């Protein structure tokens, strides 16, 4: 029952924060609609919100010009990647590109990185069967074992994603990951692993659209803002907010500890993509009742315990449960049981180190899936490609 209430709350979040114009347009309509109708309206409303976000009042003239340039580049990259997707006969229901191969990051040279892709599919075992038949050379020795073995490794290890890296298609070197739509949607709504949900906190380029995925994406972005507010002081800049959001998926990731990622990766992402972050989060920031602008790039949140506790109760179950565990480790008296949720959230937000507790909660979500996903790369990519990939990641930032 608690999960269902959180899911309904998530949909309400989209309606109330990301789509403020939708409420005004629909006030005169009857409230006794069929269950499916609000979902359709939210999806249509999200399109309106995207149109409104094209004009962002708190972008400087220089940032507006940079955003226009970025969008032109997006259109060009999308055209190239569309030709890549057309080389796959297996049905791709939803797809997006992300990472430095799509969006420039500060601190890197002119070398052209590999493009990261995610394919959302309905039935991974069937998809891999078709893809192995068409592109056997994309797979490691796992392809010889068949689609069932590949699907088993995908679902049972790591974060539910199966990657094929260093694949050249139409002159473009890509790493494409396959994930079931149910796994992807659940991570966005519930933060099961934050593996893909965390990547989608940052700018991504959608290549194949799915109406219900649009809803899940907006819920995920709202979760990210609320998690960041727990970690930030009363007053902060927009850049500090986006650095906090972008760092969520790296918190606890073993690659950040062993040199598998650039230690300045988060700052590099935000510095180079700040206008895209503003475009991505404008409707959510302006719609949250406990957050307001007090300057051009300065934000202030309502620190009243009741407001922050209410915000915390809207977070995913997995995050809330991990927060309770970390809070108890920190010595906070938090009684068990569903009925104690209000008391527990109020006690948590009143402690001075709630930001550290929230960070540890995120770390506990990320750490194990990130580790096992990295280890799974030896199976899905093969040892040679795995070593080459790690070497390329290290050289990319050490030489720049």
Short mmCIF file of C-alpha atoms in Angstrom, two decimals, residues 21-325:
data_model
loop_
_atom_site.label_atom_id
_atom_site.label_comp_id
_atom_site.label_asym_id
_atom_site.label_seq_id
_atom_site.Cartn_x
_atom_site.Cartn_y
_atom_site.Cartn_z
CA UNK A 21 0.12 25.20 -16.71
CA UNK A 22 -1.82 21.95 -16.94
CA UNK A 23 -3.77 22.67 -13.74
CA UNK A 24 -4.90 26.06 -15.03
CA UNK A 25 -6.08 24.69 -18.35
CA UNK A 26 -8.04 21.84 -16.81
CA UNK A 27 -9.87 23.52 -13.88
CA UNK A 28 -13.18 23.53 -15.68
CA UNK A 29 -13.10 19.84 -16.50
CA UNK A 30 -14.96 17.14 -14.57
CA UNK A 31 -12.97 15.37 -11.85
CA UNK A 32 -14.57 11.93 -12.34
CA UNK A 33 -12.34 10.87 -15.24
CA UNK A 34 -11.33 7.36 -16.18
CA UNK A 35 -8.05 6.11 -14.69
CA UNK A 36 -6.08 6.23 -17.92
CA UNK A 37 -7.13 9.76 -18.84
CA UNK A 38 -4.92 11.61 -16.33
CA UNK A 39 -1.87 9.71 -17.58
CA UNK A 40 -2.56 10.87 -21.12
CA UNK A 41 -3.03 14.43 -19.87
CA UNK A 42 0.25 14.34 -17.95
CA UNK A 43 2.06 13.11 -21.04
CA UNK A 44 0.56 15.90 -23.15
CA UNK A 45 1.27 18.40 -20.41
CA UNK A 46 4.91 17.39 -20.37
CA UNK A 47 5.14 18.36 -24.02
CA UNK A 48 3.72 21.79 -23.16
CA UNK A 49 6.21 22.13 -20.31
CA UNK A 50 9.07 21.40 -22.72
CA UNK A 51 7.78 24.13 -25.06
CA UNK A 52 7.60 26.60 -22.17
CA UNK A 53 11.12 25.66 -21.09
CA UNK A 54 12.41 26.86 -24.46
CA UNK A 55 12.25 30.38 -22.96
CA UNK A 56 14.00 30.41 -19.62
CA UNK A 57 13.87 33.80 -17.88
CA UNK A 58 16.91 33.16 -15.68
CA UNK A 59 19.33 32.43 -18.52
CA UNK A 60 21.79 35.18 -19.39
CA UNK A 61 22.10 36.28 -23.01
CA UNK A 62 25.37 34.38 -23.31
CA UNK A 63 23.75 31.24 -21.89
CA UNK A 64 20.78 31.58 -24.25
CA UNK A 65 23.17 31.76 -27.20
CA UNK A 66 25.09 28.75 -25.88
CA UNK A 67 21.86 26.81 -25.39
CA UNK A 68 20.81 27.53 -28.98
CA UNK A 69 24.18 26.27 -30.19
CA UNK A 70 23.83 23.14 -28.08
CA UNK A 71 20.38 22.44 -29.45
CA UNK A 72 21.63 22.81 -33.01
CA UNK A 73 24.37 20.32 -32.19
CA UNK A 74 21.78 18.00 -30.65
CA UNK A 75 19.79 17.98 -33.86
CA UNK A 76 22.89 17.12 -35.86
CA UNK A 77 23.94 14.33 -33.47
CA UNK A 78 20.40 12.94 -33.37
CA UNK A 79 20.41 12.65 -37.15
CA UNK A 80 23.66 10.69 -37.07
CA UNK A 81 22.51 8.39 -34.27
CA UNK A 82 19.16 7.77 -35.95
CA UNK A 83 21.07 6.10 -38.76
CA UNK A 84 22.83 3.95 -36.15
CA UNK A 85 19.53 2.82 -34.61
CA UNK A 86 18.17 1.89 -38.03
CA UNK A 87 20.88 -0.76 -38.29
CA UNK A 88 19.13 -2.82 -35.59
CA UNK A 89 16.31 -5.11 -36.71
CA UNK A 90 15.37 -6.01 -33.12
CA UNK A 91 12.65 -3.62 -31.87
CA UNK A 92 13.84 -0.71 -29.72
CA UNK A 93 10.99 0.80 -27.76
CA UNK A 94 12.89 3.66 -26.14
CA UNK A 95 16.42 4.96 -26.66
CA UNK A 96 18.64 7.77 -25.49
CA UNK A 97 22.28 8.84 -25.75
CA UNK A 98 24.34 10.29 -22.92
CA UNK A 99 27.85 11.09 -21.79
CA UNK A 100 30.82 12.95 -23.22
CA UNK A 101 30.28 11.44 -26.66
CA UNK A 102 27.08 13.50 -26.95
CA UNK A 103 27.60 16.46 -24.62
CA UNK A 104 30.94 18.21 -24.26
CA UNK A 105 32.58 18.17 -20.82
CA UNK A 106 35.12 20.68 -19.57
CA UNK A 107 38.70 19.53 -19.14
CA UNK A 108 38.89 17.20 -22.12
CA UNK A 109 40.76 17.56 -25.37
CA UNK A 110 39.57 17.31 -28.94
CA UNK A 111 39.59 13.52 -29.08
CA UNK A 112 36.26 12.02 -30.10
CA UNK A 113 34.91 9.77 -27.34
CA UNK A 114 32.71 6.72 -27.69
CA UNK A 115 28.97 7.44 -27.78
CA UNK A 116 26.96 5.86 -24.96
CA UNK A 117 23.49 4.56 -25.88
CA UNK A 118 20.71 2.92 -23.90
CA UNK A 119 18.05 0.77 -25.60
CA UNK A 120 14.85 0.15 -23.67
CA UNK A 121 13.23 -3.09 -24.90
CA UNK A 122 10.10 -5.00 -23.94
CA UNK A 123 11.53 -8.54 -23.89
CA UNK A 124 15.34 -8.72 -23.48
CA UNK A 125 15.63 -12.44 -24.22
CA UNK A 126 13.77 -12.09 -27.52
CA UNK A 127 15.67 -8.89 -28.35
CA UNK A 128 19.06 -10.51 -27.81
CA UNK A 129 18.04 -13.55 -29.88
CA UNK A 130 17.27 -11.30 -32.83
CA UNK A 131 20.35 -9.15 -32.30
CA UNK A 132 22.75 -12.08 -31.95
CA UNK A 133 21.44 -13.44 -35.23
CA UNK A 134 22.03 -10.09 -36.91
CA UNK A 135 25.12 -8.81 -35.07
CA UNK A 136 26.97 -11.76 -33.58
CA UNK A 137 30.22 -9.77 -33.75
CA UNK A 138 28.84 -7.26 -31.24
CA UNK A 139 28.94 -9.84 -28.45
CA UNK A 140 31.76 -11.44 -26.48
CA UNK A 141 31.90 -15.19 -25.90
CA UNK A 142 28.49 -14.74 -24.24
CA UNK A 143 26.93 -14.62 -27.68
CA UNK A 144 27.96 -18.23 -28.24
CA UNK A 145 25.99 -19.24 -25.14
CA UNK A 146 22.82 -17.81 -26.63
CA UNK A 147 20.18 -15.19 -25.85
CA UNK A 148 18.97 -16.86 -22.67
CA UNK A 149 22.44 -16.74 -21.13
CA UNK A 150 22.89 -13.10 -22.16
CA UNK A 151 19.49 -12.19 -20.73
CA UNK A 152 20.29 -14.04 -17.50
CA UNK A 153 23.52 -12.07 -17.02
CA UNK A 154 21.69 -8.85 -17.87
CA UNK A 155 18.90 -9.34 -15.33
CA UNK A 156 20.70 -11.13 -12.49
CA UNK A 157 23.94 -9.15 -12.28
CA UNK A 158 24.55 -5.47 -11.76
CA UNK A 159 21.90 -2.89 -12.55
CA UNK A 160 19.98 -4.84 -15.19
CA UNK A 161 21.87 -3.43 -18.19
CA UNK A 162 23.87 -5.44 -20.76
CA UNK A 163 26.51 -3.38 -22.61
CA UNK A 164 28.25 -4.06 -25.92
CA UNK A 165 31.16 -1.55 -26.16
CA UNK A 166 33.49 -0.46 -28.96
CA UNK A 167 30.98 -1.20 -31.72
CA UNK A 168 31.53 0.77 -34.92
CA UNK A 169 28.34 1.45 -36.90
CA UNK A 170 28.31 3.77 -39.90
CA UNK A 171 31.63 5.24 -38.80
CA UNK A 172 30.41 5.96 -35.23
CA UNK A 173 31.94 4.06 -32.30
CA UNK A 174 29.23 3.32 -29.74
CA UNK A 175 28.67 1.45 -26.51
CA UNK A 176 25.05 0.38 -26.35
CA UNK A 177 23.31 -0.96 -23.28
CA UNK A 178 20.13 -3.03 -23.36
CA UNK A 179 17.65 -2.79 -20.49
CA UNK A 180 14.07 -3.95 -20.04
CA UNK A 181 11.49 -1.17 -19.95
CA UNK A 182 10.22 -2.43 -16.60
CA UNK A 183 13.71 -2.26 -15.04
CA UNK A 184 14.32 1.22 -16.43
CA UNK A 185 10.97 2.59 -15.32
CA UNK A 186 11.32 1.08 -11.85
CA UNK A 187 14.76 2.63 -11.36
CA UNK A 188 13.43 6.04 -12.37
CA UNK A 189 10.45 5.84 -10.01
CA UNK A 190 11.90 3.86 -7.10
CA UNK A 191 15.67 4.42 -7.29
CA UNK A 192 16.39 0.68 -7.17
CA UNK A 193 20.03 1.16 -8.16
CA UNK A 194 20.28 4.77 -9.42
CA UNK A 195 22.40 3.36 -12.25
CA UNK A 196 20.28 4.62 -15.10
CA UNK A 197 18.15 7.01 -13.05
CA UNK A 198 21.36 8.79 -12.02
CA UNK A 199 22.58 9.04 -15.59
CA UNK A 200 19.23 10.53 -16.54
CA UNK A 201 19.61 13.26 -13.92
CA UNK A 202 22.10 14.78 -16.32
CA UNK A 203 21.35 15.95 -19.88
CA UNK A 204 20.46 13.11 -22.23
CA UNK A 205 19.48 13.02 -25.90
CA UNK A 206 16.26 11.10 -26.57
CA UNK A 207 16.33 9.13 -29.82
CA UNK A 208 13.17 7.02 -29.48
CA UNK A 209 10.29 8.31 -27.39
CA UNK A 210 7.83 6.51 -25.13
CA UNK A 211 4.84 8.36 -23.57
CA UNK A 212 4.90 6.67 -20.18
CA UNK A 213 8.69 7.02 -19.97
CA UNK A 214 8.22 10.78 -20.14
CA UNK A 215 6.25 10.59 -16.90
CA UNK A 216 8.85 8.41 -15.17
CA UNK A 217 11.62 10.79 -16.26
CA UNK A 218 9.90 13.80 -14.70
CA UNK A 219 9.32 11.94 -11.43
CA UNK A 220 13.01 10.99 -11.36
CA UNK A 221 14.18 14.58 -11.90
CA UNK A 222 11.91 15.79 -9.10
CA UNK A 223 13.32 13.12 -6.78
CA UNK A 224 16.82 14.38 -7.65
CA UNK A 225 16.01 17.99 -6.74
CA UNK A 226 14.47 16.94 -3.43
CA UNK A 227 17.42 14.72 -2.55
CA UNK A 228 19.79 17.60 -3.30
CA UNK A 229 17.78 19.96 -1.07
CA UNK A 230 18.41 17.64 1.87
CA UNK A 231 22.15 18.01 1.24
CA UNK A 232 22.24 21.77 0.62
CA UNK A 233 22.02 24.77 3.00
CA UNK A 234 19.18 27.28 3.07
CA UNK A 235 20.68 29.43 0.32
CA UNK A 236 22.72 28.18 -2.64
CA UNK A 237 23.42 28.84 -6.31
CA UNK A 238 21.89 27.02 -9.26
CA UNK A 239 25.33 25.65 -10.12
CA UNK A 240 25.69 24.21 -6.60
CA UNK A 241 22.29 22.57 -7.00
CA UNK A 242 23.24 20.97 -10.31
CA UNK A 243 26.63 19.80 -9.03
CA UNK A 244 24.81 18.11 -6.14
CA UNK A 245 22.31 16.49 -8.50
CA UNK A 246 24.96 15.36 -10.99
CA UNK A 247 27.04 13.81 -8.19
CA UNK A 248 24.26 11.50 -6.96
CA UNK A 249 25.02 8.64 -9.36
CA UNK A 250 28.77 8.87 -8.64
CA UNK A 251 28.35 8.71 -4.87
CA UNK A 252 29.57 5.28 -3.85
CA UNK A 253 30.69 4.32 -7.39
CA UNK A 254 33.90 2.33 -7.03
CA UNK A 255 35.24 3.77 -10.29
CA UNK A 256 35.60 7.17 -8.58
CA UNK A 257 37.82 5.55 -5.93
CA UNK A 258 40.15 3.49 -8.10
CA UNK A 259 40.79 5.99 -10.88
CA UNK A 260 38.21 4.64 -13.31
CA UNK A 261 36.66 8.09 -13.67
CA UNK A 262 37.95 11.65 -13.75
CA UNK A 263 37.82 12.96 -10.15
CA UNK A 264 36.55 16.29 -11.52
CA UNK A 265 33.97 14.65 -13.73
CA UNK A 266 30.94 16.12 -11.97
CA UNK A 267 32.27 19.68 -12.09
CA UNK A 268 33.29 19.23 -15.73
CA UNK A 269 29.80 18.07 -16.66
CA UNK A 270 28.01 20.97 -14.98
CA UNK A 271 30.45 23.67 -16.14
CA UNK A 272 30.10 22.70 -19.79
CA UNK A 273 26.38 21.90 -19.74
CA UNK A 274 24.97 24.50 -17.36
CA UNK A 275 22.40 25.92 -19.84
CA UNK A 276 21.14 22.38 -20.51
CA UNK A 277 20.77 21.74 -16.78
CA UNK A 278 18.78 24.95 -16.42
CA UNK A 279 16.57 23.99 -19.33
CA UNK A 280 16.06 20.51 -17.90
CA UNK A 281 15.08 21.59 -14.40
CA UNK A 282 13.36 24.96 -14.87
CA UNK A 283 9.75 23.76 -14.56
CA UNK A 284 10.56 21.56 -11.56
CA UNK A 285 12.41 24.28 -9.64
CA UNK A 286 9.72 26.87 -10.29
CA UNK A 287 6.97 24.45 -9.32
CA UNK A 288 8.28 23.22 -5.97
CA UNK A 289 6.51 25.09 -3.14
CA UNK A 290 9.51 24.98 -0.81
CA UNK A 291 12.02 26.44 -3.27
CA UNK A 292 12.26 29.95 -4.74
CA UNK A 293 14.60 32.28 -6.58
CA UNK A 294 16.00 35.21 -4.63
CA UNK A 295 18.41 36.31 -7.36
CA UNK A 296 19.51 35.62 -10.92
CA UNK A 297 21.22 32.34 -10.02
CA UNK A 298 20.48 32.20 -6.31
CA UNK A 299 17.96 29.86 -4.70
CA UNK A 300 16.50 29.59 -1.23
CA UNK A 301 14.64 26.66 0.28
CA UNK A 302 12.15 26.59 3.13
CA UNK A 303 13.99 25.03 6.09
CA UNK A 304 10.91 24.62 8.27
CA UNK A 305 10.97 21.04 9.64
CA UNK A 306 7.37 20.38 8.61
CA UNK A 307 8.08 21.42 5.02
CA UNK A 308 11.26 19.37 4.77
CA UNK A 309 9.63 16.35 6.40
CA UNK A 310 6.76 16.56 3.92
CA UNK A 311 9.28 16.70 1.07
CA UNK A 312 11.12 13.67 2.44
CA UNK A 313 7.92 11.62 2.58
CA UNK A 314 7.58 12.07 -1.18
CA UNK A 315 10.94 10.44 -1.89
CA UNK A 316 11.25 6.84 -3.21
CA UNK A 317 10.76 4.01 -0.72
CA UNK A 318 14.27 2.67 -1.29
CA UNK A 319 15.84 6.04 -0.47
CA UNK A 320 13.63 6.48 2.61
CA UNK A 321 14.48 3.01 3.94
CA UNK A 322 18.23 3.59 3.42
CA UNK A 323 17.90 6.98 5.11
CA UNK A 324 16.28 5.36 8.15
CA UNK A 325 19.11 2.84 8.35
#
